[in-house]
Tab-separated table of C-alpha atoms and ligand atoms in Angstrom:
chain	number	residue	atom	x	y	z
A	1	MET	CA	4.307	-75.520	-38.941
A	2	VAL	CA	1.254	-75.990	-41.436
A	3	ALA	CA	0.936	-76.919	-45.064
A	4	GLY	CA	2.605	-74.558	-47.359
A	5	PHE	CA	1.067	-72.380	-49.217
A	6	ALA	CA	2.026	-68.983	-51.957
A	7	ALA	CA	3.189	-66.188	-50.365
A	8	VAL	CA	1.798	-64.718	-54.083
A	9	ASP	CA	-2.229	-65.795	-52.989
A	10	ILE	CA	-2.122	-64.363	-49.686
A	11	ILE	CA	-0.504	-60.899	-50.802
A	12	ARG	CA	-3.177	-60.981	-53.869
A	13	GLU	CA	-6.137	-62.117	-51.042
A	14	LYS	CA	-5.226	-58.810	-49.067
A	15	ARG	CA	-4.815	-56.773	-51.704
A	16	ASP	CA	-8.589	-57.767	-52.838
A	17	GLY	CA	-10.104	-56.942	-49.714
A	18	GLN	CA	-10.351	-60.563	-48.158
A	19	THR	CA	-9.540	-62.091	-45.045
A	20	LEU	CA	-6.710	-63.945	-44.479
A	21	THR	CA	-7.120	-67.811	-42.520
A	22	GLU	CA	-5.715	-69.191	-39.938
A	23	ASP	CA	-3.043	-71.477	-41.620
A	24	GLU	CA	-2.375	-69.249	-43.914
A	25	ILE	CA	-1.467	-66.435	-41.597
A	26	ARG	CA	0.367	-69.695	-39.541
A	27	TRP	CA	2.686	-70.477	-42.868
A	28	ILE	CA	3.403	-66.834	-43.632
A	29	ILE	CA	5.069	-66.228	-39.746
A	30	ASP	CA	6.608	-69.072	-39.784
A	31	ALA	CA	7.920	-69.122	-43.302
A	32	TYR	CA	9.110	-65.786	-42.599
A	33	THR	CA	10.579	-66.030	-39.639
A	34	ARG	CA	12.648	-68.467	-41.144
A	35	ARG	CA	13.558	-66.055	-43.892
A	36	GLN	CA	11.623	-68.468	-46.466
A	37	VAL	CA	9.210	-65.806	-47.593
A	38	GLY	CA	11.069	-62.961	-49.470
A	39	GLU	CA	11.440	-59.051	-47.945
A	40	GLU	CA	9.259	-58.371	-51.144
A	41	GLN	CA	6.474	-60.275	-50.825
A	42	MET	CA	6.336	-59.541	-47.547
A	43	SER	CA	6.923	-56.041	-47.841
A	44	ALA	CA	3.701	-56.257	-50.272
A	45	LEU	CA	1.611	-57.895	-47.813
A	46	LEU	CA	2.284	-55.142	-45.001
A	47	MET	CA	1.495	-52.385	-47.665
A	48	ALA	CA	-1.771	-54.876	-48.937
A	49	ILE	CA	-2.525	-55.267	-44.808
A	50	PHE	CA	-1.860	-51.553	-44.476
A	51	PHE	CA	-4.693	-50.404	-46.645
A	52	GLN	CA	-7.299	-53.672	-46.223
A	53	GLY	CA	-6.417	-53.167	-42.642
A	54	MET	CA	-6.917	-56.882	-40.493
A	55	ASN	CA	-10.713	-58.486	-38.646
A	56	MET	CA	-10.055	-58.198	-35.194
A	57	GLN	CA	-9.386	-62.611	-35.570
A	58	GLU	CA	-6.641	-61.960	-38.050
A	59	ILE	CA	-5.354	-59.923	-35.592
A	60	SER	CA	-5.209	-62.162	-33.193
A	61	TRP	CA	-4.208	-64.895	-35.313
A	62	TRP	CA	-1.005	-63.007	-36.553
A	63	THR	CA	0.019	-62.222	-32.546
A	64	ASP	CA	-0.333	-65.978	-31.668
A	65	ALA	CA	2.107	-66.128	-35.093
A	66	MET	CA	4.386	-64.228	-33.408
A	67	ILE	CA	4.615	-65.331	-30.110
A	68	ARG	CA	5.194	-68.325	-31.315
A	69	SER	CA	8.128	-67.841	-33.644
A	70	GLY	CA	9.953	-67.519	-29.854
A	71	GLU	CA	10.093	-68.814	-26.241
A	72	ARG	CA	6.959	-67.577	-23.427
A	73	LEU	CA	8.890	-67.241	-19.898
A	74	ASP	CA	7.581	-67.722	-17.477
A	75	PHE	CA	5.879	-66.044	-14.448
A	76	SER	CA	4.329	-68.101	-12.816
A	77	LYS	CA	6.838	-69.617	-9.958
A	78	LEU	CA	7.092	-66.100	-8.632
A	79	SER	CA	5.748	-65.295	-5.010
A	80	ARG	CA	4.056	-62.078	-6.312
A	81	PRO	CA	1.882	-61.602	-9.119
A	82	THR	CA	3.390	-59.951	-12.156
A	83	VAL	CA	1.933	-56.067	-13.340
A	84	ASP	CA	3.730	-54.578	-16.210
A	85	LYS	CA	2.899	-51.917	-18.081
A	86	HIS	CA	3.535	-50.361	-22.262
A	87	SER	CA	3.467	-47.346	-22.908
A	88	THR	CA	3.273	-46.353	-27.052
A	89	GLY	CA	6.414	-43.894	-26.818
A	90	GLY	CA	6.268	-40.121	-26.214
A	91	VAL	CA	9.025	-37.050	-25.541
A	92	GLY	CA	10.340	-37.097	-21.809
A	93	ASP	CA	8.211	-39.641	-21.144
A	94	LYS	CA	10.218	-41.039	-18.412
A	95	ILE	CA	7.232	-42.538	-16.602
A	96	THR	CA	8.072	-46.307	-16.820
A	97	LEU	CA	11.917	-45.378	-14.516
A	98	PRO	CA	9.450	-43.338	-10.592
A	99	LEU	CA	6.171	-46.272	-11.456
A	100	ALA	CA	8.263	-49.328	-11.619
A	101	PRO	CA	9.496	-48.625	-7.531
A	102	LEU	CA	5.978	-47.413	-7.226
A	103	VAL	CA	4.346	-50.502	-7.997
A	104	ALA	CA	6.642	-53.171	-6.601
A	105	SER	CA	6.903	-51.227	-3.278
A	106	PHE	CA	3.220	-52.563	-2.688
A	107	GLY	CA	4.930	-56.653	-2.908
A	108	VAL	CA	3.755	-56.678	-6.618
A	109	ALA	CA	6.574	-58.117	-9.533
A	110	VAL	CA	6.885	-55.301	-12.408
A	111	PRO	CA	8.701	-56.370	-15.118
A	112	GLN	CA	9.864	-53.556	-17.398
A	113	LEU	CA	11.813	-55.446	-20.912
A	114	SER	CA	12.742	-52.100	-22.784
A	115	GLY	CA	14.431	-50.844	-25.459
A	116	ARG	CA	16.257	-48.074	-27.053
A	117	GLY	CA	14.946	-45.037	-28.521
A	118	LEU	CA	15.053	-44.474	-32.437
A	119	GLY	CA	14.742	-41.217	-33.754
A	120	HIS	CA	12.422	-38.301	-31.325
A	121	THR	CA	10.994	-40.799	-29.057
A	122	GLY	CA	13.742	-41.769	-26.099
A	123	GLY	CA	14.099	-45.290	-24.599
A	124	THR	CA	14.196	-45.611	-21.466
A	125	LEU	CA	17.429	-48.379	-21.678
A	126	ASP	CA	19.412	-45.482	-23.512
A	127	LYS	CA	18.271	-43.060	-20.042
A	128	LEU	CA	18.788	-45.653	-17.459
A	129	GLU	CA	22.398	-46.133	-18.961
A	130	ALA	CA	23.374	-42.339	-18.395
A	131	ILE	CA	23.773	-43.704	-14.002
A	132	PRO	CA	27.195	-44.860	-13.923
A	133	GLY	CA	27.738	-48.557	-14.018
A	134	TRP	CA	24.585	-49.521	-14.804
A	135	ARG	CA	24.089	-52.060	-17.003
A	136	ALA	CA	19.988	-53.273	-19.700
A	137	ALA	CA	21.509	-56.653	-19.813
A	138	LEU	CA	20.595	-59.550	-17.412
A	139	GLU	CA	19.880	-63.147	-17.705
A	140	ASN	CA	17.234	-65.070	-17.410
A	141	ASP	CA	17.620	-65.871	-13.343
A	142	GLU	CA	19.139	-62.939	-12.207
A	143	MET	CA	15.650	-60.555	-13.787
A	144	MET	CA	13.813	-63.893	-11.592
A	145	ALA	CA	15.654	-62.552	-8.854
A	146	MET	CA	14.962	-59.153	-8.826
A	147	LEU	CA	11.509	-59.746	-9.799
A	148	GLU	CA	11.356	-61.776	-6.203
A	149	ASP	CA	13.525	-58.654	-4.640
A	150	PRO	CA	12.911	-55.850	-4.647
A	151	GLY	CA	10.052	-56.298	-7.378
A	152	CYS	CA	11.213	-54.669	-10.067
A	153	VAL	CA	13.360	-54.771	-12.647
A	154	ILE	CA	14.118	-52.564	-16.444
A	155	CYS	CA	16.549	-54.416	-18.872
A	156	ALA	CA	17.131	-55.649	-21.948
A	157	ALA	CA	14.315	-57.640	-23.485
A	158	THR	CA	16.153	-60.613	-25.335
A	159	GLY	CA	16.061	-61.305	-29.082
A	160	SER	CA	14.057	-64.959	-27.948
A	161	LEU	CA	10.123	-63.798	-27.170
A	162	ALA	CA	8.829	-62.866	-30.572
A	163	PRO	CA	11.422	-63.436	-32.776
A	164	ALA	CA	9.498	-62.355	-36.159
A	165	ASP	CA	8.512	-59.059	-34.525
A	166	LYS	CA	11.713	-58.049	-35.334
A	167	PHE	CA	11.792	-58.976	-38.627
A	168	LEU	CA	8.715	-57.193	-39.398
A	169	TYR	CA	9.715	-53.709	-37.771
A	170	ALA	CA	12.515	-53.496	-39.585
A	171	LEU	CA	10.794	-54.271	-42.974
A	172	ARG	CA	7.870	-51.662	-41.900
A	173	ASP	CA	10.260	-48.860	-41.047
A	174	VAL	CA	11.684	-49.101	-44.691
A	175	THR	CA	8.596	-49.672	-45.250
A	176	ALA	CA	5.702	-46.926	-43.919
A	177	THR	CA	3.749	-49.408	-43.044
A	178	VAL	CA	4.761	-49.206	-38.874
A	179	ASP	CA	1.399	-46.661	-38.731
A	180	SER	CA	-1.513	-49.421	-38.482
A	181	ILE	CA	-3.223	-50.433	-35.536
A	182	PRO	CA	-3.277	-54.183	-36.171
A	183	MET	CA	0.572	-54.089	-36.896
A	184	ILE	CA	1.247	-51.871	-33.628
A	185	SER	CA	-0.649	-53.842	-31.899
A	186	ALA	CA	0.235	-57.581	-32.728
A	187	SER	CA	3.836	-56.154	-33.034
A	188	ILE	CA	2.889	-55.252	-29.350
A	189	MET	CA	1.200	-56.998	-27.716
A	190	SER	CA	2.986	-60.834	-29.106
A	191	LYS	CA	5.936	-59.556	-27.035
A	192	LYS	CA	3.823	-58.652	-23.760
A	193	ILE	CA	1.881	-62.248	-24.266
A	194	ALA	CA	5.062	-63.729	-24.682
A	195	GLU	CA	6.639	-62.265	-21.566
A	196	GLY	CA	3.890	-64.173	-19.361
A	197	THR	CA	3.078	-61.050	-17.444
A	198	SER	CA	-0.576	-61.622	-15.416
A	199	SER	CA	-2.025	-58.229	-16.140
A	200	LEU	CA	-0.683	-55.197	-18.136
A	201	VAL	CA	-1.951	-51.658	-18.388
A	202	LEU	CA	-1.645	-49.541	-21.515
A	203	ASP	CA	-0.698	-46.403	-21.428
A	204	VAL	CA	-2.263	-45.665	-25.095
A	205	LYS	CA	-0.591	-41.840	-26.065
A	206	PHE	CA	-2.462	-39.917	-28.420
A	207	GLY	CA	-0.612	-35.796	-30.490
A	208	SER	CA	1.684	-34.558	-32.419
A	209	GLY	CA	4.924	-36.469	-30.339
A	210	ALA	CA	2.645	-39.627	-30.355
A	211	PHE	CA	2.398	-42.099	-33.364
A	212	MET	CA	-1.454	-41.508	-33.099
A	213	LYS	CA	-2.286	-38.482	-33.677
A	214	THR	CA	-5.735	-38.666	-32.543
A	215	GLN	CA	-7.549	-39.563	-29.551
A	216	GLU	CA	-10.248	-41.493	-31.508
A	217	LEU	CA	-6.848	-43.619	-33.330
A	218	ALA	CA	-5.572	-43.786	-30.127
A	219	HIS	CA	-8.873	-44.856	-28.527
A	220	GLU	CA	-8.918	-47.655	-31.115
A	221	LEU	CA	-5.665	-48.770	-31.154
A	222	ALA	CA	-5.909	-49.505	-27.370
A	223	GLN	CA	-9.264	-51.145	-27.292
A	224	THR	CA	-7.427	-53.267	-30.201
A	225	MET	CA	-4.987	-54.085	-27.906
A	226	VAL	CA	-6.818	-54.949	-24.591
A	227	GLN	CA	-8.970	-57.381	-27.070
A	228	LEU	CA	-6.095	-59.071	-27.429
A	229	GLY	CA	-4.894	-59.288	-24.392
A	230	ARG	CA	-8.242	-60.116	-22.666
A	231	ALA	CA	-8.433	-63.716	-25.350
A	232	ALA	CA	-4.506	-64.983	-24.399
A	233	GLY	CA	-6.438	-64.533	-20.359
A	234	VAL	CA	-4.067	-61.741	-19.213
A	235	LYS	CA	-5.869	-58.988	-16.863
A	236	MET	CA	-5.894	-55.474	-19.309
A	237	SER	CA	-6.489	-52.193	-19.154
A	238	ALA	CA	-5.277	-49.199	-20.731
A	239	LEU	CA	-5.509	-44.440	-20.351
A	240	ILE	CA	-5.687	-43.356	-23.295
A	241	THR	CA	-3.268	-39.307	-22.563
A	242	ASP	CA	-2.346	-36.952	-24.429
A	243	MET	CA	1.093	-36.105	-25.593
A	244	ASN	CA	0.179	-33.109	-27.841
A	245	ARG	CA	3.350	-31.045	-25.572
A	246	PRO	CA	6.286	-32.724	-24.324
A	247	LEU	CA	5.124	-34.392	-19.973
A	248	GLY	CA	7.605	-33.502	-17.689
A	249	ARG	CA	10.209	-30.325	-17.390
A	250	LYS	CA	13.220	-32.315	-18.658
A	251	ILE	CA	13.722	-34.563	-22.011
A	252	GLY	CA	17.104	-36.369	-22.691
A	253	ASN	CA	18.671	-39.056	-20.882
A	254	ALA	CA	20.607	-37.793	-17.742
A	255	LEU	CA	17.782	-35.230	-17.410
A	256	GLU	CA	15.200	-37.059	-16.628
A	257	VAL	CA	16.158	-39.518	-14.784
A	258	GLU	CA	16.609	-36.247	-12.482
A	259	GLU	CA	13.055	-35.354	-13.162
A	260	SER	CA	12.367	-39.261	-12.264
A	261	LEU	CA	14.018	-38.907	-8.549
A	262	GLU	CA	12.646	-35.514	-7.939
A	263	VAL	CA	9.121	-37.412	-8.034
A	264	LEU	CA	10.457	-40.840	-5.756
A	265	ALA	CA	11.388	-37.888	-3.487
A	266	GLY	CA	7.954	-36.774	-3.734
A	267	GLY	CA	8.130	-33.895	-5.570
A	268	GLY	CA	8.035	-33.559	-9.352
A	269	PRO	CA	5.914	-31.645	-12.385
A	270	ARG	CA	1.666	-32.328	-12.445
A	271	ASP	CA	2.110	-33.852	-15.136
A	272	VAL	CA	4.766	-36.984	-15.158
A	273	VAL	CA	2.916	-37.269	-10.677
A	274	GLU	CA	-0.484	-37.759	-11.981
A	275	LEU	CA	0.210	-40.236	-14.961
A	276	THR	CA	2.520	-42.214	-11.878
A	277	VAL	CA	-0.177	-42.217	-10.081
A	278	GLU	CA	-2.980	-43.421	-12.122
A	279	LEU	CA	-1.137	-45.686	-13.674
A	280	ALA	CA	0.474	-46.814	-10.379
A	281	ARG	CA	-3.266	-47.569	-9.954
A	282	GLU	CA	-4.281	-49.119	-12.640
A	283	MET	CA	-1.299	-51.471	-12.018
A	284	LEU	CA	-2.506	-52.472	-8.703
A	285	THR	CA	-6.070	-52.866	-9.043
A	286	LEU	CA	-5.419	-55.008	-11.352
A	287	ALA	CA	-3.541	-56.927	-8.954
A	288	GLY	CA	-6.468	-56.920	-6.373
A	289	GLN	CA	-5.238	-53.515	-4.356
A	290	PRO	CA	-7.139	-51.124	-5.640
A	291	ASP	CA	-6.944	-48.891	-1.809
A	292	ALA	CA	-3.103	-48.525	-2.307
A	293	ASP	CA	-2.716	-45.266	-1.119
A	294	VAL	CA	0.318	-44.784	-3.867
A	295	GLU	CA	0.716	-41.360	-2.778
A	296	ALA	CA	1.996	-41.913	0.423
A	297	ALA	CA	4.770	-44.271	-0.473
A	298	LEU	CA	5.861	-41.405	-2.748
A	299	LYS	CA	5.946	-38.779	-0.330
A	300	ASP	CA	7.592	-41.334	2.293
A	301	GLY	CA	10.736	-42.410	0.762
A	302	ARG	CA	9.216	-46.579	-0.466
A	303	ALA	CA	9.497	-46.018	-3.724
A	304	MET	CA	12.719	-44.597	-3.631
A	305	ASP	CA	14.220	-47.357	-2.121
A	306	THR	CA	12.879	-49.505	-3.972
A	307	TRP	CA	14.622	-47.674	-6.751
A	308	ARG	CA	17.767	-47.384	-5.001
A	309	GLN	CA	17.988	-51.083	-4.254
A	310	MET	CA	17.122	-51.909	-8.150
A	311	ILE	CA	19.376	-49.391	-9.544
A	312	ALA	CA	22.090	-50.569	-7.056
A	313	ARG	CA	21.231	-54.862	-8.413
A	314	GLN	CA	22.217	-53.545	-11.707
A	315	GLY	CA	25.477	-52.329	-11.204
A	316	GLY	CA	24.352	-48.359	-10.730
A	317	ASP	CA	25.551	-46.095	-8.229
A	318	VAL	CA	22.930	-45.092	-7.259
A	319	ASP	CA	24.993	-41.748	-5.155
A	320	ALA	CA	26.909	-40.799	-8.215
A	321	PRO	CA	26.784	-37.393	-10.122
A	322	LEU	CA	24.153	-37.901	-12.846
A	323	PRO	CA	26.456	-36.938	-16.659
A	324	ARG	CA	26.036	-33.676	-17.572
A	325	ALA	CA	26.459	-32.004	-21.249
A	326	LEU	CA	29.396	-29.550	-21.923
A	327	HIS	CA	27.743	-27.114	-23.061
A	328	THR	CA	24.191	-25.264	-22.124
A	329	GLU	CA	22.480	-22.492	-24.717
A	330	ASP	CA	19.358	-21.067	-23.612
A	331	VAL	CA	15.757	-19.541	-24.985
A	332	VAL	CA	14.824	-16.420	-23.837
A	333	ALA	CA	11.383	-14.159	-24.019
A	334	THR	CA	11.301	-12.334	-26.722
A	335	GLU	CA	7.872	-10.885	-25.787
A	336	ASP	CA	6.243	-10.679	-22.472
A	337	GLY	CA	3.050	-13.042	-22.422
A	338	TYR	CA	2.257	-16.596	-21.906
A	339	LEU	CA	3.923	-19.080	-22.874
A	340	SER	CA	1.439	-21.388	-24.521
A	341	ASP	CA	1.800	-24.678	-27.687
A	342	LEU	CA	5.131	-26.628	-26.172
A	343	ASP	CA	3.681	-28.949	-29.284
A	344	ALA	CA	5.704	-32.105	-28.208
A	345	LEU	CA	7.252	-33.829	-31.232
A	346	ALA	CA	9.924	-29.957	-31.785
A	347	PHE	CA	11.051	-30.595	-29.096
A	348	GLY	CA	10.982	-34.007	-29.377
A	349	VAL	CA	13.230	-33.655	-32.544
A	350	ALA	CA	15.131	-30.709	-30.960
A	351	SER	CA	16.379	-32.705	-28.156
A	352	TRP	CA	17.221	-35.630	-31.171
A	353	ARG	CA	18.881	-33.748	-32.906
A	354	LEU	CA	20.898	-31.584	-29.685
A	355	GLY	CA	22.277	-35.647	-29.248
A	356	ALA	CA	20.030	-37.187	-26.788
A	357	GLY	CA	18.769	-39.761	-29.594
A	358	ARG	CA	20.105	-41.809	-32.959
A	359	ALA	CA	19.202	-41.686	-35.939
A	360	ARG	CA	20.439	-44.995	-36.902
A	361	LYS	CA	20.373	-48.100	-34.001
A	362	GLU	CA	23.641	-48.715	-33.880
A	363	ASP	CA	24.007	-44.729	-32.943
A	364	PRO	CA	25.385	-43.522	-29.632
A	365	VAL	CA	23.736	-41.749	-27.431
A	366	GLN	CA	25.067	-38.381	-25.658
A	367	ALA	CA	24.174	-38.467	-21.773
A	368	GLY	CA	23.823	-34.805	-21.202
A	369	ALA	CA	21.889	-33.947	-24.128
A	370	GLY	CA	18.558	-32.395	-24.143
A	371	ILE	CA	16.200	-29.575	-23.261
A	372	GLU	CA	14.664	-28.407	-20.238
A	373	ILE	CA	12.335	-26.314	-19.637
A	374	HIS	CA	11.974	-23.521	-16.692
A	375	VAL	CA	8.943	-22.293	-17.792
A	376	ASP	CA	5.046	-23.707	-16.844
A	377	ALA	CA	2.944	-24.264	-19.857
A	378	GLY	CA	0.357	-20.780	-19.067
A	379	SER	CA	2.400	-18.600	-17.039
A	380	ALA	CA	2.422	-15.579	-17.374
A	381	VAL	CA	6.450	-14.322	-18.591
A	382	LYS	CA	8.142	-11.301	-19.575
A	383	ARG	CA	10.848	-10.774	-22.482
A	384	GLY	CA	14.054	-10.995	-22.137
A	385	ASP	CA	13.378	-14.368	-19.173
A	386	LYS	CA	14.910	-17.593	-19.423
A	387	LEU	CA	11.916	-20.625	-21.166
A	388	PHE	CA	14.065	-23.406	-22.393
A	389	THR	CA	18.003	-24.234	-21.588
A	390	LEU	CA	19.677	-26.681	-24.335
A	391	HIS	CA	22.009	-29.239	-23.251
A	392	THR	CA	24.699	-31.138	-25.566
A	393	ASP	CA	27.963	-32.656	-26.234
A	394	THR	CA	28.781	-31.029	-29.313
A	395	PRO	CA	27.584	-27.122	-29.563
A	396	GLU	CA	27.475	-27.323	-33.414
A	397	ARG	CA	24.268	-28.780	-32.935
A	398	PHE	CA	22.135	-25.611	-30.947
A	399	ASP	CA	21.208	-23.571	-34.555
A	400	LEU	CA	19.167	-26.625	-35.893
A	401	ALA	CA	17.777	-27.272	-32.505
A	402	LYS	CA	17.092	-23.902	-32.239
A	403	GLN	CA	15.182	-23.817	-35.515
A	404	THR	CA	13.045	-26.384	-34.640
A	405	LEU	CA	12.166	-25.158	-31.592
A	406	ALA	CA	11.358	-21.831	-32.704
A	407	ASP	CA	8.360	-23.286	-33.821
A	408	GLY	CA	7.311	-25.324	-31.376
A	409	TYR	CA	6.029	-23.056	-28.939
A	410	LYS	CA	4.307	-19.699	-28.945
A	411	VAL	CA	4.430	-16.757	-26.409
A	412	LEU	CA	0.410	-14.983	-26.498
A	413	ALA	CA	-0.594	-11.652	-25.668
A	414	ALA	CA	-3.812	-13.789	-22.893
A	415	ALA	CA	-3.212	-17.639	-21.225
A	416	PRO	CA	-4.109	-21.030	-22.919
A	417	LEU	CA	-7.713	-22.015	-20.862
A	418	ASP	CA	-6.558	-25.283	-21.188
A	419	ALA	CA	-2.617	-25.065	-19.521
A	420	ASN	CA	-3.680	-27.891	-16.894
A	421	ARG	CA	-5.652	-29.638	-18.416
A	422	SER	CA	-5.229	-33.369	-17.514
A	423	VAL	CA	-3.021	-35.371	-19.531
A	424	VAL	CA	-5.418	-38.313	-19.190
A	425	ALA	CA	-7.989	-38.290	-21.212
A	426	ASP	CA	-9.829	-41.078	-21.443
A	427	ARG	CA	-9.640	-44.801	-20.424
A	428	ILE	CA	-10.563	-48.398	-21.054
A	429	LYS	CA	-11.846	-50.546	-17.712
B	501	URA	N1	6.364	-50.304	-30.704
B	501	URA	C1	5.990	-51.445	-30.991
B	501	URA	O1	6.207	-52.831	-29.661
B	501	URA	N2	5.865	-51.839	-32.028
B	501	URA	C2	5.309	-50.971	-32.677
B	501	URA	O2	4.260	-51.153	-34.141
B	501	URA	C3	4.928	-49.976	-32.001
B	501	URA	C4	5.479	-49.865	-30.992
C-alpha cells in the first residue's frame, strides 16, 4: 500500500496530458480494487487515458499494479517448460482446441486459462462445454497434475488472478473505453504474467471481426504486449493475423469442436491448419524445440491421443456424439459467380443471433447453434448451390440471422485475387 493521493488530482493530470507516477498508479489501482475509489472517478480516469494514452513506463506500472491486486501461480515446479498462447479473439477462432494438445504432445506444458464469450466472439469454455460431461472449473492441484500429464489443460481462469482487471474490464465495457491499446495490453498481460508461464505466444488479430481494425494497430498492440512480457522475464513472440473473414468453415460451439477434431485427425480447413501449425511452431521454438515436426504429430495421431486424455480428465465423453441444433436452414447462391468478401463480423453476429453467443454474461448459449460454410472463399458457385447452413434450437432466430448475413458476403463475376492469402500477415520475434 502506498501513501494516499486524491483521485481527482490523478484524473486532472491525465486529462491534461501529464505522465502519472508509479506511486499514483499503484495507489489508484489498489484503492479502486478495494472499492475505495468510486466508479465515477475511475470512469473519468479511463476516459482520460483513452484520449491521452500512457507511455510504456506507465503501462508497465499499471500492469504490475494489477498483478499485485491478486495471487500469482507458480509453474516453476513442473518438470516440463510451460508455453502459453493468447489470442485477442475472433470469429471461428477455435485454435486453442487443437493447439494445446498438439504442443503438449512434444513434452511441453500448455496452460490455457480461458473465458466464456460475450458478443460476437465465441469463448473457448463455451465450445468445450458442448462436449457431454466436460467441466471447466478445476482446483489448482488438478490443473497442475494435468500439466504434468497429459501436459495441457484448458480450464476457467480463477477470479484470484489480477482481480483489479475484472472490475476494470467491466467498467471499460460500459464506458466505451475497451479499445485502448494501453488498457488492452495491461489487461491481457497482467493475467498472463500472474499466471506464471515462462513463454507466451500472442495471436493478435486485425480486421472486421477483431478488436483492432487495422494491421498497424494490431502491430502496435502486439509490440506493447511483447515489451511488457519481456520486461517481466517472459519469453515472447507474436503473430499478427487476418480476421477480416471467419476462420475455418464452422462457427458455433459444437461446430467448432467438430472442426477442431478434423484438424486433430490430420485434415481440416487450410486456414485453421495454417494458424495451428504456425502457432505451434512459435510455441515450440520458445520452448527450445525449433525443429519439431508439428505436422507429423497431427497426421500420426499423437495430438489426437493427447486431446482425448485432456478431455477425459475433465469428465468429457470423447466418444459421445456432439449436440446438433434442432433446426437448420440453408442459404443458397442466387446467381453464378465466385464466393467473395466473407465478412467475419457479419458471420460472428449472425452466429450469435442464432444462439451460439450471449448478450449478457449470465445468458445461456446453445451448444448446437452456429453457421457452416460449405464453399471456400474464391470458389466458383452456381445459382442454387448451397453456400451456408444456419443451425439453431430456436427457429424464430433465422430471419434476423439471415438479414445479418446478407451483407456479409458477395457472389462476384470475377474470382477474387486474394482468396488464398495467408492468415499470418506479420510476426514479432
Ligand atoms: N481481452 C482481455 O482480457 N482484456 C482486454 O482488454 C481485451 C481483451
